[in-house]
PDB file of C-alpha atoms in Angstrom:
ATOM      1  CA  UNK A   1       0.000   0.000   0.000  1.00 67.00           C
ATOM      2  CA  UNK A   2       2.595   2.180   1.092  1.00 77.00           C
ATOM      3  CA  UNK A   3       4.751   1.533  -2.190  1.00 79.00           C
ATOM      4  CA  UNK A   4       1.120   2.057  -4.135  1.00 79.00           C
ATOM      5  CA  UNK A   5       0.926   5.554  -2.834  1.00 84.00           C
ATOM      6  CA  UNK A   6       4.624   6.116  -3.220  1.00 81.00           C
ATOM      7  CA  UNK A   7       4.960   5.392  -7.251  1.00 85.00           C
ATOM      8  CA  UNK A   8       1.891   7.969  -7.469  1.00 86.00           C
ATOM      9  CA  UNK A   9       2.594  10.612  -5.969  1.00 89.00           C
ATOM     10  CA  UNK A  10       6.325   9.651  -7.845  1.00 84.00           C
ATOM     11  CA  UNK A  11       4.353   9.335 -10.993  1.00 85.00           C
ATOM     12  CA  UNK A  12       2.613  12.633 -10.408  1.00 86.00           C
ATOM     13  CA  UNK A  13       5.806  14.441  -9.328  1.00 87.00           C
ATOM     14  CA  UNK A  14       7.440  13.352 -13.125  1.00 89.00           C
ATOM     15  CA  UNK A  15       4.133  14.386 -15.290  1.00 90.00           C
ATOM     16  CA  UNK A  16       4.171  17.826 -12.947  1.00 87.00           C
ATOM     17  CA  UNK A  17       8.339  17.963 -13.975  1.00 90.00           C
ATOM     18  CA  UNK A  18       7.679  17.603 -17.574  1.00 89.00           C
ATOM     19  CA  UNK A  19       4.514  19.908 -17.604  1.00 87.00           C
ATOM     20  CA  UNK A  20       6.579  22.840 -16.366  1.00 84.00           C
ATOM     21  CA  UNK A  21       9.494  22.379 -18.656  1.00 84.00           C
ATOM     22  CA  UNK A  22       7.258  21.955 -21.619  1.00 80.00           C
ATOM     23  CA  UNK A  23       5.301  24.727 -20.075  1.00 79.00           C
ATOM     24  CA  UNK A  24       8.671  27.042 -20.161  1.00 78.00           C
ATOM     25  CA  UNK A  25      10.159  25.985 -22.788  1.00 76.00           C
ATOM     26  CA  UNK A  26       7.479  26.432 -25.519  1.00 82.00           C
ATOM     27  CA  UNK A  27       5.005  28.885 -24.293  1.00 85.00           C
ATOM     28  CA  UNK A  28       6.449  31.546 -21.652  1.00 91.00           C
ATOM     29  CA  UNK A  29       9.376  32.005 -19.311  1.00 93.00           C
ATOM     30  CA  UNK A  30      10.128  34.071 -16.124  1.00 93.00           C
ATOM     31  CA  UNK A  31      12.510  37.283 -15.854  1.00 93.00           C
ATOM     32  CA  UNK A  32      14.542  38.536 -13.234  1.00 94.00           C
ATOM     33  CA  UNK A  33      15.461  42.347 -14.360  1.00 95.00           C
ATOM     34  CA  UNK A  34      19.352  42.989 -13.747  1.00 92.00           C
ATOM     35  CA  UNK A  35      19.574  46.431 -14.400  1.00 93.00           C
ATOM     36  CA  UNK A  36      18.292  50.209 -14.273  1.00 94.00           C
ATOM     37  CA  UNK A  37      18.178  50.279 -18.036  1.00 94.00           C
ATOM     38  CA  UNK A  38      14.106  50.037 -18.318  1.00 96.00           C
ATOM     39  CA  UNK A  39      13.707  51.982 -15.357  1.00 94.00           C
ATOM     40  CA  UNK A  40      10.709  53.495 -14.831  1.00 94.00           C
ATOM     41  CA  UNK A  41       8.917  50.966 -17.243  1.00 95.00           C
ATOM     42  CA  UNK A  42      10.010  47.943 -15.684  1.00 96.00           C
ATOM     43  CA  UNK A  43      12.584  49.041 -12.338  1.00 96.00           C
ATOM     44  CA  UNK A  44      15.578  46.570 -11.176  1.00 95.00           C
ATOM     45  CA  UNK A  45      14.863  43.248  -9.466  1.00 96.00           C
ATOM     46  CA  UNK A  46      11.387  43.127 -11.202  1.00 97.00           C
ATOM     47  CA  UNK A  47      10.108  39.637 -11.856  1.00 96.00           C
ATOM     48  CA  UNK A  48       8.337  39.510 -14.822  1.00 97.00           C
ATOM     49  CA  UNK A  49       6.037  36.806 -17.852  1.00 95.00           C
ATOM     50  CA  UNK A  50       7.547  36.804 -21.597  1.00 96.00           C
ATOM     51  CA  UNK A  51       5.858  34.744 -23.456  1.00 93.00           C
ATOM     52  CA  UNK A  52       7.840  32.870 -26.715  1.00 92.00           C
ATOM     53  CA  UNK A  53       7.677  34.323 -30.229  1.00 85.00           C
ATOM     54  CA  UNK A  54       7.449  32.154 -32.963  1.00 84.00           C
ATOM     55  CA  UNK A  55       6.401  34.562 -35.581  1.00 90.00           C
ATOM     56  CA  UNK A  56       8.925  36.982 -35.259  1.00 92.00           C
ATOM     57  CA  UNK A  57       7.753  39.264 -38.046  1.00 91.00           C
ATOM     58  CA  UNK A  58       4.707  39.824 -36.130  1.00 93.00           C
ATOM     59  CA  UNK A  59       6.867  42.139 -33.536  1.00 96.00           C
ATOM     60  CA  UNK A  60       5.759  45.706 -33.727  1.00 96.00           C
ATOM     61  CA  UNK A  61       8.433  49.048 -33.269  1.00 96.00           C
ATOM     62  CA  UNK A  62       7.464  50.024 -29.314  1.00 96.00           C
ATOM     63  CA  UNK A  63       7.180  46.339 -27.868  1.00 97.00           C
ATOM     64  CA  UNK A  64       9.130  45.268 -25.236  1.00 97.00           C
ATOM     65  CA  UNK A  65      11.094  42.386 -26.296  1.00 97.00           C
ATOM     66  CA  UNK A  66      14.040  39.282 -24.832  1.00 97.00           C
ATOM     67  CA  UNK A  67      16.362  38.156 -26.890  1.00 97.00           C
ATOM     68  CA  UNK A  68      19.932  37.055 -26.551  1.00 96.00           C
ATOM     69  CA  UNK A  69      22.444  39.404 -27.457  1.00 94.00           C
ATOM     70  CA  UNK A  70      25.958  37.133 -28.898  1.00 92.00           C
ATOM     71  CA  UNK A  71      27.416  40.585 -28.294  1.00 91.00           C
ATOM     72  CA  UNK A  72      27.110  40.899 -24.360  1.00 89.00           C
ATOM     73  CA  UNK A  73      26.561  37.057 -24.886  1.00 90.00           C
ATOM     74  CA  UNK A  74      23.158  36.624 -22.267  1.00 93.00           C
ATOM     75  CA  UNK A  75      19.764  37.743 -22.449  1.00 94.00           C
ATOM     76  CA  UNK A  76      18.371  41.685 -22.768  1.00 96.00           C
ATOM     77  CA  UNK A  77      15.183  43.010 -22.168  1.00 97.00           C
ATOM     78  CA  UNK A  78      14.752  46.400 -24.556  1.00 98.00           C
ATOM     79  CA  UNK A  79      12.132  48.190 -26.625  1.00 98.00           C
ATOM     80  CA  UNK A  80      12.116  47.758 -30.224  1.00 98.00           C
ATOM     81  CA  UNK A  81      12.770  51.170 -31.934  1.00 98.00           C
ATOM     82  CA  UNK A  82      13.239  49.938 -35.764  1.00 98.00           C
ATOM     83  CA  UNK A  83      12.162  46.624 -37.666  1.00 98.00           C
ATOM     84  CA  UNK A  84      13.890  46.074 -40.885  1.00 97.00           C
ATOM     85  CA  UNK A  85      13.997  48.106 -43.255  1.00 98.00           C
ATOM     86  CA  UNK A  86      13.608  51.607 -40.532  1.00 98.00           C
ATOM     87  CA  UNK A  87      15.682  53.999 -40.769  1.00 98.00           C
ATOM     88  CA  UNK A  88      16.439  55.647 -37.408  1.00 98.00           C
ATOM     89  CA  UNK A  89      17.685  59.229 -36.259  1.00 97.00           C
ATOM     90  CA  UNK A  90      18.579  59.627 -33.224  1.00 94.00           C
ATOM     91  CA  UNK A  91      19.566  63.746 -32.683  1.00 91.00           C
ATOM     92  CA  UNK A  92      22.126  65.020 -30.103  1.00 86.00           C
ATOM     93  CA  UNK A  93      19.408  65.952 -28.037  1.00 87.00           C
ATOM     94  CA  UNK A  94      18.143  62.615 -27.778  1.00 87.00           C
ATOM     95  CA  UNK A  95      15.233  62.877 -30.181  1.00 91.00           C
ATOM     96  CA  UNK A  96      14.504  59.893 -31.761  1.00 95.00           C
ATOM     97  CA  UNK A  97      13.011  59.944 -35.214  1.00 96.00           C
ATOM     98  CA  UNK A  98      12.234  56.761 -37.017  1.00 98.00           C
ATOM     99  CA  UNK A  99      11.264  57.194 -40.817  1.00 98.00           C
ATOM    100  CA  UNK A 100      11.554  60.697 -40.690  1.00 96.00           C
ATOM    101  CA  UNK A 101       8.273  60.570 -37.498  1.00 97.00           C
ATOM    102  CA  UNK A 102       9.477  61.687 -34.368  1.00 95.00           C
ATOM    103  CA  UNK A 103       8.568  59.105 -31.653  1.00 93.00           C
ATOM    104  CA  UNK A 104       6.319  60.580 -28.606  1.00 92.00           C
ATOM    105  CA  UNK A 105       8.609  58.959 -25.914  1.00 90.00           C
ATOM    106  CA  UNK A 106       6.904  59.440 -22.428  1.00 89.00           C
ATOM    107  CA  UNK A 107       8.349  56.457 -21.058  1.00 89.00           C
ATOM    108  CA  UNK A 108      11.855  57.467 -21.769  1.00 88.00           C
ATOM    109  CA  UNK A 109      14.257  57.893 -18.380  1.00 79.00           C
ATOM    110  CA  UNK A 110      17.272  60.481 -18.228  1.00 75.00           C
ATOM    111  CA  UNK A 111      17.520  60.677 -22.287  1.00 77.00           C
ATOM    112  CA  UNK A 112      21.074  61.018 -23.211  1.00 75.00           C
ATOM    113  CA  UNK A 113      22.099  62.986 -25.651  1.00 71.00           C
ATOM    114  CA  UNK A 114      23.980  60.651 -28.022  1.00 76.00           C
ATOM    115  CA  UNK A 115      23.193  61.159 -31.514  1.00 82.00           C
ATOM    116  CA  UNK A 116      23.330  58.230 -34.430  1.00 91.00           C
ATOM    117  CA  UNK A 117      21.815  57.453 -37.967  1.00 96.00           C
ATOM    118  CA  UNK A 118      20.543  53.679 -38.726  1.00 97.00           C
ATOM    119  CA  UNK A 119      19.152  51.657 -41.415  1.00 98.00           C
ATOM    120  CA  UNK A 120      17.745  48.418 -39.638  1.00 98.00           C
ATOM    121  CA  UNK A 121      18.816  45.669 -42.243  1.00 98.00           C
ATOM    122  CA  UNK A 122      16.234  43.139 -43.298  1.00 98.00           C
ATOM    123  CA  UNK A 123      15.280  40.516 -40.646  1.00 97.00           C
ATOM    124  CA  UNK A 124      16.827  43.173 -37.782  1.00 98.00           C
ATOM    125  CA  UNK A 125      15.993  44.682 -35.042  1.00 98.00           C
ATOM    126  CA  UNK A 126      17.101  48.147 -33.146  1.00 98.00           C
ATOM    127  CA  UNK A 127      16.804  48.139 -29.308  1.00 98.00           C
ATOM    128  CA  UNK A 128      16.987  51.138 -26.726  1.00 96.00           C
ATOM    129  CA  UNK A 129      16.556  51.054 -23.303  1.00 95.00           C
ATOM    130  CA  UNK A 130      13.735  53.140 -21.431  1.00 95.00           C
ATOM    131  CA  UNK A 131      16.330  54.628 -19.318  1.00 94.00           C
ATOM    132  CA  UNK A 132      18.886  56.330 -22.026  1.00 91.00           C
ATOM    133  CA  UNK A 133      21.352  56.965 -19.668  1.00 89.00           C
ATOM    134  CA  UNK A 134      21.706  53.487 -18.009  1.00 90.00           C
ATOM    135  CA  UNK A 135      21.199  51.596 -21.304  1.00 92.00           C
ATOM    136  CA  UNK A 136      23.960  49.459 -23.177  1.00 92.00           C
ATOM    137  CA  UNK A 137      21.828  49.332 -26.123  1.00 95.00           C
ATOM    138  CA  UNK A 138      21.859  49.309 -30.209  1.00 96.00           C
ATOM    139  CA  UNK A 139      23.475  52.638 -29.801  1.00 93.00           C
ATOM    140  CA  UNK A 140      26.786  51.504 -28.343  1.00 92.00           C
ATOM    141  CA  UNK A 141      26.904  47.419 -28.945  1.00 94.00           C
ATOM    142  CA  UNK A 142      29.761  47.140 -32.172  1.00 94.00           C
ATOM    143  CA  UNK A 143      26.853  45.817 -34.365  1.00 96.00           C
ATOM    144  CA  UNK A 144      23.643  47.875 -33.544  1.00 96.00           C
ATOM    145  CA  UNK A 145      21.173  45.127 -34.842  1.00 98.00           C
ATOM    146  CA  UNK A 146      20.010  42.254 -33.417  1.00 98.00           C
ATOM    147  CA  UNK A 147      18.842  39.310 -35.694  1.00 98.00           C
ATOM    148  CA  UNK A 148      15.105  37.702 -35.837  1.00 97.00           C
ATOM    149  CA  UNK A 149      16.700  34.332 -34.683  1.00 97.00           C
ATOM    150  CA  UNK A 150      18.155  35.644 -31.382  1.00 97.00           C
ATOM    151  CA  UNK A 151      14.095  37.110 -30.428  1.00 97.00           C
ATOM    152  CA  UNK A 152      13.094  35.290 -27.286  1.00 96.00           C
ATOM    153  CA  UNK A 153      10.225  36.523 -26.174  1.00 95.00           C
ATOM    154  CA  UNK A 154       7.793  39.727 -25.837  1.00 96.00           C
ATOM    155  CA  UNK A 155       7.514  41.073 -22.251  1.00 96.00           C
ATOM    156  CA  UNK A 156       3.474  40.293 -21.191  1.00 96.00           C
ATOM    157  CA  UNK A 157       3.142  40.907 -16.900  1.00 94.00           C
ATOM    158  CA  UNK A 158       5.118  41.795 -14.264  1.00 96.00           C
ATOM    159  CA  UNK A 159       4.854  39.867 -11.616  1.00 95.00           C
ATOM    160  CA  UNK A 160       6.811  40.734  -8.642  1.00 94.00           C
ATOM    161  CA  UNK A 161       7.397  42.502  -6.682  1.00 93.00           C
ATOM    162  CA  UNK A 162       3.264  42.649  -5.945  1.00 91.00           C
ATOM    163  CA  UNK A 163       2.686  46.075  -5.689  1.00 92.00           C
ATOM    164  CA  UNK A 164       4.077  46.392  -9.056  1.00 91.00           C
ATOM    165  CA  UNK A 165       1.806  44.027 -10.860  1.00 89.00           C
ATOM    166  CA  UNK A 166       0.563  44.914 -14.176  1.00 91.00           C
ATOM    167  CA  UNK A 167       0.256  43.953 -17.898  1.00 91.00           C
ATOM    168  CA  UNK A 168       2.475  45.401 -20.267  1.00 86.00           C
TER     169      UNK A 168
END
């Protein structure tokens, strides 16, 4: 009886193993935010739900995306600024203009004043960080683009700390 009760709740431990890797591993994964560089949009040590992107061309200029950088070689968390194709101005005031339409940036941080011109190359992205002047972002990695493949996932919820819950 006792061995009965032991290879279920064994059994049920396994199928509850596999659920949550299948569960993470195809349809949405949990964040731990390192840095300032979102701040006030999402602050440091903020838990928070991305959920995977399969169609990648679906991703929209403003989103708030994870992907791996090979660069910095570990995952980011920034907000897409140019798809392919884009080109993007960035003025020494920190103005950023993408296709000659200035962007209406409220959730931008401490905006630093480094200027730039970009044409996002097909299957690209361009990332900044919320905070300009705490972000290593497209403006300073050596290649400013980040390919389709390396997409993660798009931020969804944050989920910690509780008083900071809310859906993105």
């Amino acid at each position: 009886m006792i061995k009965d009760e032991l290879r279920q709740w064994s059994l049920a431990a396994i199928i509850g193993i596999i659920l949550a890797l299948g569960i993470n591993y195809f349809l949405f994964f949990i964040c731990k935010i390192p840095s300032a560089s979102m701040e006030p949009t999402i602050m440091t040590g903020n838990r928070l739900i991305a959920t995977r992107v399969y169609n990648k061309d679906k991703i929209k200029n403003g989103e708030i995306v994870v992907f791996y950088s090979e660069e910095e070689s570990e995952l980011l968390i920034k907000r897409v600024i140019g798809i392919s194709g884009d080109k993007i101005k960035i003025q020494d005031n920190g103005e950023v203009f993408v296709n000659d339409k200035k962007l209406e940036e409220n959730y931008v941080l401490n905006n630093e004043e480094v200027g730039g011109e970009y044409t996002v190359p097909k299957d690209h992205f361009f990332f900044l960080g919320d905070n300009r002047a705490r972000s290593f972002d497209s403006r300073k990695w050596n290649n400013p683009y980040i390919h389709k493949k390396d997409i993660k996932g798009k931020a969804r919820i944050i989920i910690y700390p509780f008083s900071r819950i809310k859906i993105m």
